[in-house]
mmCIF file of N, CA and C in Angstrom:
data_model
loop_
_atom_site.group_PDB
_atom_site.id
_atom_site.type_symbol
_atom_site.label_atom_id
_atom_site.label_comp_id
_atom_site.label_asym_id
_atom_site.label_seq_id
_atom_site.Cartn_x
_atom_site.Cartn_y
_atom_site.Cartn_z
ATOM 1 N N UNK A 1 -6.128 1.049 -11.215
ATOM 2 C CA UNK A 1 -5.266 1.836 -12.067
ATOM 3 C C UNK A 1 -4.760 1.004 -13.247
ATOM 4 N N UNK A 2 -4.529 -0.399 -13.031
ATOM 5 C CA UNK A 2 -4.335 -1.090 -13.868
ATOM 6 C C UNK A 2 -5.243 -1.122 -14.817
ATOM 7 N N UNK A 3 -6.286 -1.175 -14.836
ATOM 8 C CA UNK A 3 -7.447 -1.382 -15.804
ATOM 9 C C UNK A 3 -7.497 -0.210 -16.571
ATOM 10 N N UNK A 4 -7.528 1.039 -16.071
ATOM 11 C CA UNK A 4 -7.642 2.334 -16.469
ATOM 12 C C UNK A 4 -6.406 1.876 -17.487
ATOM 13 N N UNK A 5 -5.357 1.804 -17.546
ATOM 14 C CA UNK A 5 -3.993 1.929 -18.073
ATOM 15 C C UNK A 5 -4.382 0.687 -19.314
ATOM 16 N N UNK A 6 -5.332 -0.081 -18.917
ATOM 17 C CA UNK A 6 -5.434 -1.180 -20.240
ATOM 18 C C UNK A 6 -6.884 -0.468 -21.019
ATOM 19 N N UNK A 7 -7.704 -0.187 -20.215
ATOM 20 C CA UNK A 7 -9.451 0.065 -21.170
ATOM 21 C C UNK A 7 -8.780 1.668 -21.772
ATOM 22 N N UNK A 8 -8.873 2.408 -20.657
ATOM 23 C CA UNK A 8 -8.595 4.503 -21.393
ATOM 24 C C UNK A 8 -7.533 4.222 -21.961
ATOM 25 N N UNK A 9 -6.230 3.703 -21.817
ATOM 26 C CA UNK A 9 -5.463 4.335 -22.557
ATOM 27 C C UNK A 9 -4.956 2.921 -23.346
ATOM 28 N N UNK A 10 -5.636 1.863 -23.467
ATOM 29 C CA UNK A 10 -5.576 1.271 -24.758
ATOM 30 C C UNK A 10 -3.726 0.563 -24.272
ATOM 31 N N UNK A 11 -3.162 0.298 -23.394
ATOM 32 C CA UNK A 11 -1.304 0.164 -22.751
ATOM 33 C C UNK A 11 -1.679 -1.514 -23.211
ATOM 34 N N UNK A 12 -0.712 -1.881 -23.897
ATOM 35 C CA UNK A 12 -0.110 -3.758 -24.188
ATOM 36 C C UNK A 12 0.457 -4.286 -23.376
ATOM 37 N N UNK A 13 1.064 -3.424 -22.981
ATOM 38 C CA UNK A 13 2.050 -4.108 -21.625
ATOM 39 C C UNK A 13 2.467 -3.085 -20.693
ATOM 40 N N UNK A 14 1.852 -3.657 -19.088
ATOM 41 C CA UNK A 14 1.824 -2.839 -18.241
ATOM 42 C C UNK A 14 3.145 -3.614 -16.916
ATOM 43 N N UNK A 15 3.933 -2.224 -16.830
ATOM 44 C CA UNK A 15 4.623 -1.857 -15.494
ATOM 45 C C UNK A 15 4.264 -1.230 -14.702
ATOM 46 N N UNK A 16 4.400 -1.600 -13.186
ATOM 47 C CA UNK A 16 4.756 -0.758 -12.200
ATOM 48 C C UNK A 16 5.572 -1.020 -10.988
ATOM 49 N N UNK A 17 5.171 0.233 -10.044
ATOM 50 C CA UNK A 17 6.761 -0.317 -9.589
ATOM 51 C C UNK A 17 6.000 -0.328 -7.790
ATOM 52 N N UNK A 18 5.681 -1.083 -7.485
ATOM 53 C CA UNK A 18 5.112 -1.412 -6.280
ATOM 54 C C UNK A 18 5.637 -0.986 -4.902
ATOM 55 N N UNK A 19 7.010 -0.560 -4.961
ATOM 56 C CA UNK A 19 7.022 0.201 -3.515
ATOM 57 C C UNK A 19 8.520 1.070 -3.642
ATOM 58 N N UNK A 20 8.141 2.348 -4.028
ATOM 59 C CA UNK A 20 8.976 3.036 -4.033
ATOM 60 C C UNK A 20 8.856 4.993 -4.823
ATOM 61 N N UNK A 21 9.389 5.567 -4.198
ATOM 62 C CA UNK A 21 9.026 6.766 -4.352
ATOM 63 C C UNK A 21 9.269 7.837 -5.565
ATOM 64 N N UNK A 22 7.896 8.318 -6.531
ATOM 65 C CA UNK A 22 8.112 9.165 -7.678
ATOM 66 C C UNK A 22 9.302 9.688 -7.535
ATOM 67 N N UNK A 23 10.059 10.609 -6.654
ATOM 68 C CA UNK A 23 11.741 11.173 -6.601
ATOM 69 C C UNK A 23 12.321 10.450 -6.497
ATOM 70 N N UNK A 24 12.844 8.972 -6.374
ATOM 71 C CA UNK A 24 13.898 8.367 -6.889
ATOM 72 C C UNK A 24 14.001 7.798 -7.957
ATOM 73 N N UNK A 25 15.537 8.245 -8.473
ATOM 74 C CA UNK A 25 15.545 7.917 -9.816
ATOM 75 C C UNK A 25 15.260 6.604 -10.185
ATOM 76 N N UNK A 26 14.605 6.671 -11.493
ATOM 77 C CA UNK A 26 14.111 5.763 -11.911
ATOM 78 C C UNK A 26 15.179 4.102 -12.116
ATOM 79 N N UNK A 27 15.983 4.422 -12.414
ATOM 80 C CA UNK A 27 17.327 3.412 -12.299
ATOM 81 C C UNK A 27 17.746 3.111 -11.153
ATOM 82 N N UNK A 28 17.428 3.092 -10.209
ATOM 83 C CA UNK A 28 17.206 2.878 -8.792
ATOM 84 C C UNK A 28 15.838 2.263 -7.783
ATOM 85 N N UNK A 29 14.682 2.023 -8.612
ATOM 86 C CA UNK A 29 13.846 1.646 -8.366
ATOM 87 C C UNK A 29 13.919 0.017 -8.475
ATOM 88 N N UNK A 30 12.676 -0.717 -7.747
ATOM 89 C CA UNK A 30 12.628 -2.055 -7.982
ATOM 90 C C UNK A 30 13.722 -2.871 -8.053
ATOM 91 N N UNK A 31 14.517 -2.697 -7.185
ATOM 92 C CA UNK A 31 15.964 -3.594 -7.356
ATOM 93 C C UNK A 31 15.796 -4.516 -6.699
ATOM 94 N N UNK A 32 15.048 -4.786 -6.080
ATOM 95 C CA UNK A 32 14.666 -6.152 -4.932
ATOM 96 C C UNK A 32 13.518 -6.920 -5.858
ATOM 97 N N UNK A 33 13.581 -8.093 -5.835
ATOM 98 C CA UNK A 33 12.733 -9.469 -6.271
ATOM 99 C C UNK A 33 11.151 -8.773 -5.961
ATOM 100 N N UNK A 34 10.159 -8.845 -6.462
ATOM 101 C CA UNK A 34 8.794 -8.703 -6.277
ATOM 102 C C UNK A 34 8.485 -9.340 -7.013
ATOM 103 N N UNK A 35 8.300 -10.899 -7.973
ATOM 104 C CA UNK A 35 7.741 -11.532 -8.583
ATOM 105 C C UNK A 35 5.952 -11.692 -8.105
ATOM 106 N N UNK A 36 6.143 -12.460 -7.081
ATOM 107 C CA UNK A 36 4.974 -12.449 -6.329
ATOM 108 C C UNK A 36 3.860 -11.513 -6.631
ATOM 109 N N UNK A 37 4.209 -9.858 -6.195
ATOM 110 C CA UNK A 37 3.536 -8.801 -6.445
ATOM 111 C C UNK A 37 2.780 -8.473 -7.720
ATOM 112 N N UNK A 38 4.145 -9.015 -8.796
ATOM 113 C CA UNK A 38 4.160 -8.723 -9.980
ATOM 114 C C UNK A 38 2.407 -9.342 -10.551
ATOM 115 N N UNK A 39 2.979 -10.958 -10.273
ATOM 116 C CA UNK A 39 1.979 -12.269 -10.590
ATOM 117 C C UNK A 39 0.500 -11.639 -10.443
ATOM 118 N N UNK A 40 0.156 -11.047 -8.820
ATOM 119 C CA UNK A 40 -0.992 -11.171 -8.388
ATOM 120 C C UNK A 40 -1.670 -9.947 -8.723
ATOM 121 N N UNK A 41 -0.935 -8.743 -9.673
ATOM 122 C CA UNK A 41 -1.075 -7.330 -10.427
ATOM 123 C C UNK A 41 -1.748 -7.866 -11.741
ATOM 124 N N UNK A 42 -0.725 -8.936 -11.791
ATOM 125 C CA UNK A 42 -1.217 -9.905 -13.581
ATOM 126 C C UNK A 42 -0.724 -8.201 -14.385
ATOM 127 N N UNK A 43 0.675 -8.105 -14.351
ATOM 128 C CA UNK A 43 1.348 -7.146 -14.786
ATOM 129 C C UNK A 43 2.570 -7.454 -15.608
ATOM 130 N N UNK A 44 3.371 -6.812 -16.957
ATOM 131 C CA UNK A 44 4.465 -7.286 -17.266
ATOM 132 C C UNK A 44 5.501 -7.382 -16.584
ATOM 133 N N UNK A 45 5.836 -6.780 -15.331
ATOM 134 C CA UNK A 45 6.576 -6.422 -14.574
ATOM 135 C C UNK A 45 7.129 -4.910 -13.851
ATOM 136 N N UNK A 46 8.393 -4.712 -13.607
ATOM 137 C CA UNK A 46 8.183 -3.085 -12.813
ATOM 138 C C UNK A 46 9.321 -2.423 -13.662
ATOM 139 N N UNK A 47 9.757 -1.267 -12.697
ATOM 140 C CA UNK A 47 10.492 -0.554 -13.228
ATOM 141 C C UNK A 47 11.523 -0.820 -13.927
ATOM 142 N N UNK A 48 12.490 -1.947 -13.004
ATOM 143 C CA UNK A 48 13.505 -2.783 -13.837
ATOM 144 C C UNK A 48 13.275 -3.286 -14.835
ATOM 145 N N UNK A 49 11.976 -3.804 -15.478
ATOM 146 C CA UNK A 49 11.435 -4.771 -16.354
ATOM 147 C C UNK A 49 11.108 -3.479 -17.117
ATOM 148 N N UNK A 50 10.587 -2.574 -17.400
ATOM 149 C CA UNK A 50 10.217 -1.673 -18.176
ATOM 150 C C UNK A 50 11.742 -1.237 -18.934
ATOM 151 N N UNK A 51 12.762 -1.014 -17.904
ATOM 152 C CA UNK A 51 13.870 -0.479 -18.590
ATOM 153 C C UNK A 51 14.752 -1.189 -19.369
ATOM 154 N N UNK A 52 14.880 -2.770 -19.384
ATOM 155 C CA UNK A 52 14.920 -3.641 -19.672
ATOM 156 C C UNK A 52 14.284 -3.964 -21.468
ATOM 157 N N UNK A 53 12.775 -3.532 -21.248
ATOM 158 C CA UNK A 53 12.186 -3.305 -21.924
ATOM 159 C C UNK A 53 12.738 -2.598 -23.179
ATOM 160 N N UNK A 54 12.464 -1.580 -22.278
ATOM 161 C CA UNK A 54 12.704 -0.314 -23.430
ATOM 162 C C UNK A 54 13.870 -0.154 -24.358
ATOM 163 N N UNK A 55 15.153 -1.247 -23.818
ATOM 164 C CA UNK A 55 16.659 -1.158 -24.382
ATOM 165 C C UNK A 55 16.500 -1.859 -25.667
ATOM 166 N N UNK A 56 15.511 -3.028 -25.115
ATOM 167 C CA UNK A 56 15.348 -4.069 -26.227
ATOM 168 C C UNK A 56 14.873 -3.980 -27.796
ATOM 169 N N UNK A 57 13.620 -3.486 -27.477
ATOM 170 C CA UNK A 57 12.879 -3.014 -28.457
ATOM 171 C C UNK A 57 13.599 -2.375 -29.793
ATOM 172 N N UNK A 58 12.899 -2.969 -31.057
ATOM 173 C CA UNK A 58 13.162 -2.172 -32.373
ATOM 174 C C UNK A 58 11.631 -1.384 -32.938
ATOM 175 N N UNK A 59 11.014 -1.070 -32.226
ATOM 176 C CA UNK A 59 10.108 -0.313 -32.660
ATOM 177 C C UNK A 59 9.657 0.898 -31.831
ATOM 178 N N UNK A 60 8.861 1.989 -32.649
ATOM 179 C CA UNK A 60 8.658 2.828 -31.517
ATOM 180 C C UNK A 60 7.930 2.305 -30.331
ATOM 181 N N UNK A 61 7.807 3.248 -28.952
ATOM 182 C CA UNK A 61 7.320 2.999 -27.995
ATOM 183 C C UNK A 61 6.671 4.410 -27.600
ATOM 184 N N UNK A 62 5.682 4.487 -26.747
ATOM 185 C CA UNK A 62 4.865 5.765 -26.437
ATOM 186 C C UNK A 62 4.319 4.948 -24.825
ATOM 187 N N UNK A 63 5.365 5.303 -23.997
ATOM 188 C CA UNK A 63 4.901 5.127 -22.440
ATOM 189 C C UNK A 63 3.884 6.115 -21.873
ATOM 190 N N UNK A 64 2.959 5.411 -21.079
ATOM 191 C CA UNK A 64 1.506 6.121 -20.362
ATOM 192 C C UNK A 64 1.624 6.167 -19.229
ATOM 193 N N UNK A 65 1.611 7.066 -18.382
ATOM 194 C CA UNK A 65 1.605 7.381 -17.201
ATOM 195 C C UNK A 65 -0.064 8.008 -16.524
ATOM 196 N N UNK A 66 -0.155 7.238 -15.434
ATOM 197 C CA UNK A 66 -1.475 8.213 -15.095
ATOM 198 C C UNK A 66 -1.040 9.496 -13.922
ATOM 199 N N UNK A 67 -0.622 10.573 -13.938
ATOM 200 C CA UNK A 67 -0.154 11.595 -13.927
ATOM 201 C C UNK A 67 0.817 11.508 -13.857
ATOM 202 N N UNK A 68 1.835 12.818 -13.655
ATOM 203 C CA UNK A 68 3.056 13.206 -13.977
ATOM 204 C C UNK A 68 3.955 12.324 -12.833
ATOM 205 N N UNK A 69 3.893 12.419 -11.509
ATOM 206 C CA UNK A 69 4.529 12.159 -10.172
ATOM 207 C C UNK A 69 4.095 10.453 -10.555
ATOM 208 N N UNK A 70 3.693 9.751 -11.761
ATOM 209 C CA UNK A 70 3.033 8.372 -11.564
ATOM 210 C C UNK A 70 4.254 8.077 -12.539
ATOM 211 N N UNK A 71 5.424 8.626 -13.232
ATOM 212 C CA UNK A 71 6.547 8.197 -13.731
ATOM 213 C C UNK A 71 7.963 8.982 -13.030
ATOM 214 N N UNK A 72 8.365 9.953 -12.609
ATOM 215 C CA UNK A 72 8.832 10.451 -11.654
ATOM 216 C C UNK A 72 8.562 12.135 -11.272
ATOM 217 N N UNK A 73 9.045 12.496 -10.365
ATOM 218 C CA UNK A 73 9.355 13.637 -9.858
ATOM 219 C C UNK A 73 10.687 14.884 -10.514
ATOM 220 N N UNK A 74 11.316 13.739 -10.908
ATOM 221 C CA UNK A 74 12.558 14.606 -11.326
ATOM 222 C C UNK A 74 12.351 14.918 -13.279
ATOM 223 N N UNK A 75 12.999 15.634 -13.652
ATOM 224 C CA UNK A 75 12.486 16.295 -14.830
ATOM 225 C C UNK A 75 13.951 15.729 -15.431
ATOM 226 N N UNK A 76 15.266 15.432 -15.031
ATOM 227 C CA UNK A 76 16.354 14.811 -15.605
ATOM 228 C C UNK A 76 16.032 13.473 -15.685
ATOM 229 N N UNK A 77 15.399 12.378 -15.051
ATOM 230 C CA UNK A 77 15.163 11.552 -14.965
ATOM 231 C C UNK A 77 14.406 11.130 -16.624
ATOM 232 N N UNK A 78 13.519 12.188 -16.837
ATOM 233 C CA UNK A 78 13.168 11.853 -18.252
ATOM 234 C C UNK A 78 14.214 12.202 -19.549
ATOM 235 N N UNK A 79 14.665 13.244 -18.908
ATOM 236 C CA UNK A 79 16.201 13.708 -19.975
ATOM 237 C C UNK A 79 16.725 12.123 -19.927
ATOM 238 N N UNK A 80 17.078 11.625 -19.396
ATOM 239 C CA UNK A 80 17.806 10.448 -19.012
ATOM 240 C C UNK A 80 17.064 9.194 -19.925
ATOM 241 N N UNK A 81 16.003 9.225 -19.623
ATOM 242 C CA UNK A 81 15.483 8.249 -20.331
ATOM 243 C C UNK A 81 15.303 7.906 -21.663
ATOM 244 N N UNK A 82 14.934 9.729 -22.269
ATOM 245 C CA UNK A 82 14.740 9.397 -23.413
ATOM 246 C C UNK A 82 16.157 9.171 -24.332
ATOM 247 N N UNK A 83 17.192 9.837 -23.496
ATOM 248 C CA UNK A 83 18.294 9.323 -24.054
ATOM 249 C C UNK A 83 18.742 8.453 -24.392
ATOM 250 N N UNK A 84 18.550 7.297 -23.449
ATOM 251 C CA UNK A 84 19.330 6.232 -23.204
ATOM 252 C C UNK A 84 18.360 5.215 -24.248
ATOM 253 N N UNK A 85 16.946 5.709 -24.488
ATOM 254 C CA UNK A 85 16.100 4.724 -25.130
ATOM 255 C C UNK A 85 15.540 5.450 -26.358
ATOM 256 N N UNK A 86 16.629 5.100 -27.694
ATOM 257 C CA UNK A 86 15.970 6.217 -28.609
ATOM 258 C C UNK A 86 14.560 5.191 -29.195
ATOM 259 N N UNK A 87 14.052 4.087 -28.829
ATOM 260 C CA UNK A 87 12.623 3.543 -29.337
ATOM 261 C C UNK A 87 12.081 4.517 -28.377
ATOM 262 N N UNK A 88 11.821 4.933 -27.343
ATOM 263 C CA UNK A 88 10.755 5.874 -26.625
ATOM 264 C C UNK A 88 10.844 7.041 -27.319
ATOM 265 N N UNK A 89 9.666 7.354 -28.482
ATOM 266 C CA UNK A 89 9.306 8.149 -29.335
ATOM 267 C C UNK A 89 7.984 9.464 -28.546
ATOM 268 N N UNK A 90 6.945 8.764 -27.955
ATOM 269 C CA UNK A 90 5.978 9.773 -27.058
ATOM 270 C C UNK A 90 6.436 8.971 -25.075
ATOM 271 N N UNK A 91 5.607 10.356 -24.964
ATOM 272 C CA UNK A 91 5.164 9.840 -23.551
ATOM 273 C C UNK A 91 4.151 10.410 -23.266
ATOM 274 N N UNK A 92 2.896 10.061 -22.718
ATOM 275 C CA UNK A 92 1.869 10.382 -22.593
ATOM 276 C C UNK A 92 1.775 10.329 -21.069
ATOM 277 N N UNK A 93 0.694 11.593 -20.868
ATOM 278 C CA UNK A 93 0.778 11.469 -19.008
ATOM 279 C C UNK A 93 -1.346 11.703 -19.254
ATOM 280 N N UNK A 94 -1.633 10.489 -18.503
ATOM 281 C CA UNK A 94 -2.783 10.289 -18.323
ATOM 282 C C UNK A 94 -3.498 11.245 -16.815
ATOM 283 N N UNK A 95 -5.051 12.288 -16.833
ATOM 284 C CA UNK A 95 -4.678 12.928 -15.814
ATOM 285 C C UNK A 95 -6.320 13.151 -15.477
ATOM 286 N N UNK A 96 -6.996 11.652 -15.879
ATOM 287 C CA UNK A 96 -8.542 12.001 -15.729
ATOM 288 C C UNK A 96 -8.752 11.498 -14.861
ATOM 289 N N UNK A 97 -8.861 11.910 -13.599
ATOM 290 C CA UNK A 97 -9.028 11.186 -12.653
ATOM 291 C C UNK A 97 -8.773 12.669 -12.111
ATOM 292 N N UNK A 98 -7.838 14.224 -12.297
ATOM 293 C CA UNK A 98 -8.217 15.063 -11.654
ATOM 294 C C UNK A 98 -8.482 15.987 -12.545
ATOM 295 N N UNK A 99 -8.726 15.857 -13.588
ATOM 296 C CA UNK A 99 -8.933 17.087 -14.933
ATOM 297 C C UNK A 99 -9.231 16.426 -16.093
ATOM 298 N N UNK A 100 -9.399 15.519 -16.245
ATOM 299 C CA UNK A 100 -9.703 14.960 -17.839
ATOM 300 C C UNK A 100 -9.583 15.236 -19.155
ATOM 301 N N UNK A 101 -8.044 15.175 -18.428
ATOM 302 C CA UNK A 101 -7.267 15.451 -19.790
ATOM 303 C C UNK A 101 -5.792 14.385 -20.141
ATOM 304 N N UNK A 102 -5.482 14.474 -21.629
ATOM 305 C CA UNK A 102 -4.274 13.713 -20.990
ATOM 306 C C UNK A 102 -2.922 14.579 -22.361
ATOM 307 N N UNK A 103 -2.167 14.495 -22.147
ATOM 308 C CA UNK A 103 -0.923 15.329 -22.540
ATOM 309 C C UNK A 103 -0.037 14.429 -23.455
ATOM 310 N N UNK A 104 0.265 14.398 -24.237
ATOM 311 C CA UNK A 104 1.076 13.834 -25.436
ATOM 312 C C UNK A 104 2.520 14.745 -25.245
ATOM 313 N N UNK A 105 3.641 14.225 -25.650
ATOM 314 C CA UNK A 105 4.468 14.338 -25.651
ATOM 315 C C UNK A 105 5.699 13.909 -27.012
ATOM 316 N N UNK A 106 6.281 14.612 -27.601
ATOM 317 C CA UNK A 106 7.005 14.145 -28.449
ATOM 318 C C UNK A 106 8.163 13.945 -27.717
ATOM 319 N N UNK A 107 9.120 13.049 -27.319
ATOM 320 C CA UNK A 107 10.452 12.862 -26.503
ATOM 321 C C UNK A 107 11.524 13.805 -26.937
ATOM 322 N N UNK A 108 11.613 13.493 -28.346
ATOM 323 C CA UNK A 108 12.259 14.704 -28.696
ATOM 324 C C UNK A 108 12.277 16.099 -28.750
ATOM 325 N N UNK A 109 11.177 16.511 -28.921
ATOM 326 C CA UNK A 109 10.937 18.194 -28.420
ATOM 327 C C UNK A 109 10.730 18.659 -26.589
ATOM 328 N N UNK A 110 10.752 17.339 -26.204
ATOM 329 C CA UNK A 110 10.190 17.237 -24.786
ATOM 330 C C UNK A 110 11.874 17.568 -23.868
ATOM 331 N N UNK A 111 13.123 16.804 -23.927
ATOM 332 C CA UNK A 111 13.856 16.736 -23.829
ATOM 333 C C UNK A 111 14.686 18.280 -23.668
ATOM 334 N N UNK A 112 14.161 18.813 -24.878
ATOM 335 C CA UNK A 112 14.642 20.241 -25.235
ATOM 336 C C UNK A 112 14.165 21.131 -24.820
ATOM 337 N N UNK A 113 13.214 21.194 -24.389
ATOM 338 C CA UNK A 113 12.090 22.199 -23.660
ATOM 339 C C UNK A 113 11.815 22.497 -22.031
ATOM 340 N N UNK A 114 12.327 23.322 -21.782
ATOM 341 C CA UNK A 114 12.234 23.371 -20.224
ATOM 342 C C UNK A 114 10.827 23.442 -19.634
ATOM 343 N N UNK A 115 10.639 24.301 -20.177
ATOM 344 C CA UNK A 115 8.687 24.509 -19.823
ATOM 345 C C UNK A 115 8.057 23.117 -19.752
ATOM 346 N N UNK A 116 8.168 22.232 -20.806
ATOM 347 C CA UNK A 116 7.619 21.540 -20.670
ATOM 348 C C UNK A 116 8.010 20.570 -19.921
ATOM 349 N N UNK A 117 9.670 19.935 -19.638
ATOM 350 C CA UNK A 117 10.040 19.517 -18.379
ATOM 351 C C UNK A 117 9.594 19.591 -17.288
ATOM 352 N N UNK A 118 9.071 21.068 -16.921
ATOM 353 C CA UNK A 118 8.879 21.376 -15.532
ATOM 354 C C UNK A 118 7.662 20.573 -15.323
ATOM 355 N N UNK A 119 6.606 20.292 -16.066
ATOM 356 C CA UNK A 119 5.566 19.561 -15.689
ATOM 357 C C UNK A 119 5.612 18.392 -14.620
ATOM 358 N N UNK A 120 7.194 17.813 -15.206
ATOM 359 C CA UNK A 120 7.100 16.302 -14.331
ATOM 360 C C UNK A 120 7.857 16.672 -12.674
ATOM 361 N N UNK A 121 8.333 18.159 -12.473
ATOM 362 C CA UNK A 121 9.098 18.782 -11.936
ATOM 363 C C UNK A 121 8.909 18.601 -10.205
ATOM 364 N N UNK A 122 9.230 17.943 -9.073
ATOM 365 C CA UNK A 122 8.772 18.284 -7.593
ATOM 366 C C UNK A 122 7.373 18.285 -7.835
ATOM 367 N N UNK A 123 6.503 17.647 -8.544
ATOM 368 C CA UNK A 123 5.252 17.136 -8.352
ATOM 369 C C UNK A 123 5.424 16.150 -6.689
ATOM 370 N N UNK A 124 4.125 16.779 -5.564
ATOM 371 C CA UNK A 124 4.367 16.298 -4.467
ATOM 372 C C UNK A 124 4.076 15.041 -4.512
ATOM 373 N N UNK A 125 2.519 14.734 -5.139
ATOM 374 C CA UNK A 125 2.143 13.353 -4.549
ATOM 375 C C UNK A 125 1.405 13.110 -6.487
ATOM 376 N N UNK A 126 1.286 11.687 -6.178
ATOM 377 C CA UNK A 126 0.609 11.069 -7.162
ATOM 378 C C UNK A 126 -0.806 10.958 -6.746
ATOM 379 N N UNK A 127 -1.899 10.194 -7.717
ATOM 380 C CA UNK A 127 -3.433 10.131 -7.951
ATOM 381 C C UNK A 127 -3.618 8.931 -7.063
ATOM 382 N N UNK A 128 -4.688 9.469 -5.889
ATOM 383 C CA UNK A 128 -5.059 8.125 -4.707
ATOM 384 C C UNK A 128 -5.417 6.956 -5.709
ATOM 385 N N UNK A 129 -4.915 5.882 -5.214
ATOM 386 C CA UNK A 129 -5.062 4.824 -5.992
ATOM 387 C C UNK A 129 -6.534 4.264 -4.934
ATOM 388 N N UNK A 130 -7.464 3.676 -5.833
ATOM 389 C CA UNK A 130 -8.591 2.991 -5.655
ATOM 390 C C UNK A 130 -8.370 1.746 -4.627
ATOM 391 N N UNK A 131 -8.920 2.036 -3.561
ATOM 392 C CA UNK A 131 -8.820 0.965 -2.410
ATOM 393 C C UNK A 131 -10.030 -0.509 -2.799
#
């Protein structure tokens, strides 16, 4: 998935969040040390490190997800985000792996739009990751 996230969708710097579930909020994820994990992913780091990220930054940002349930479950969770991080300009949800397609997002019209909220909405499970 990592590779996919660097070759298809072209990502500079990759997070993830190694053990913990699409429905919890995202500000609640990765609160325990995983360096180790991080190292042997050869990854920028996880969820904490992404949000971290995202505060920092003076330029736009356009986060990639490979499906919807692969950034969270909850549809406030992105209300939340894009708030708190006005550099997160797109979000893109990557989805070839069950339809080959992938979905662009403006944060700002995204935010405002329920319909399109619902996408990230009680999604059950995420895309089997490659054993």
């Amino acid at each position: 998935m990592i590779s996919n996230l660097r070759e298809r969708s072209f990502a500079t710097r990759i997070y993830v969040s190694s053990c913990s579930w699409a429905s919890s909020p995202l500000v609640s994820r990765d609160l325990k040390d995983d360096q180790q994990i991080m190292e042997a992913l050869n990854v920028d780091g996880n969820t904490q490190d992404l949000l971290t990220y995202l505060k920092s930054v003076d330029h736009h940002v356009c986060l990639v997800s490979i499906d919807f349930a692969g950034i969270t479950t909850r549809s406030q969770d992105i209300v939340n985000l894009v708030e708190v991080n006005p550099s997160l300009k797109m979000i893109a949800i990557e989805t070839f792996a069950l339809c080959n397609e992938v979905f662009i997002f403006d944060t700002a019209k995204l935010i405002t739009n329920n319909d399109l909220l619902q996408k990230f909405e009680n999604r059950n499970h995420s895309i089997q990751r490659s054993k």
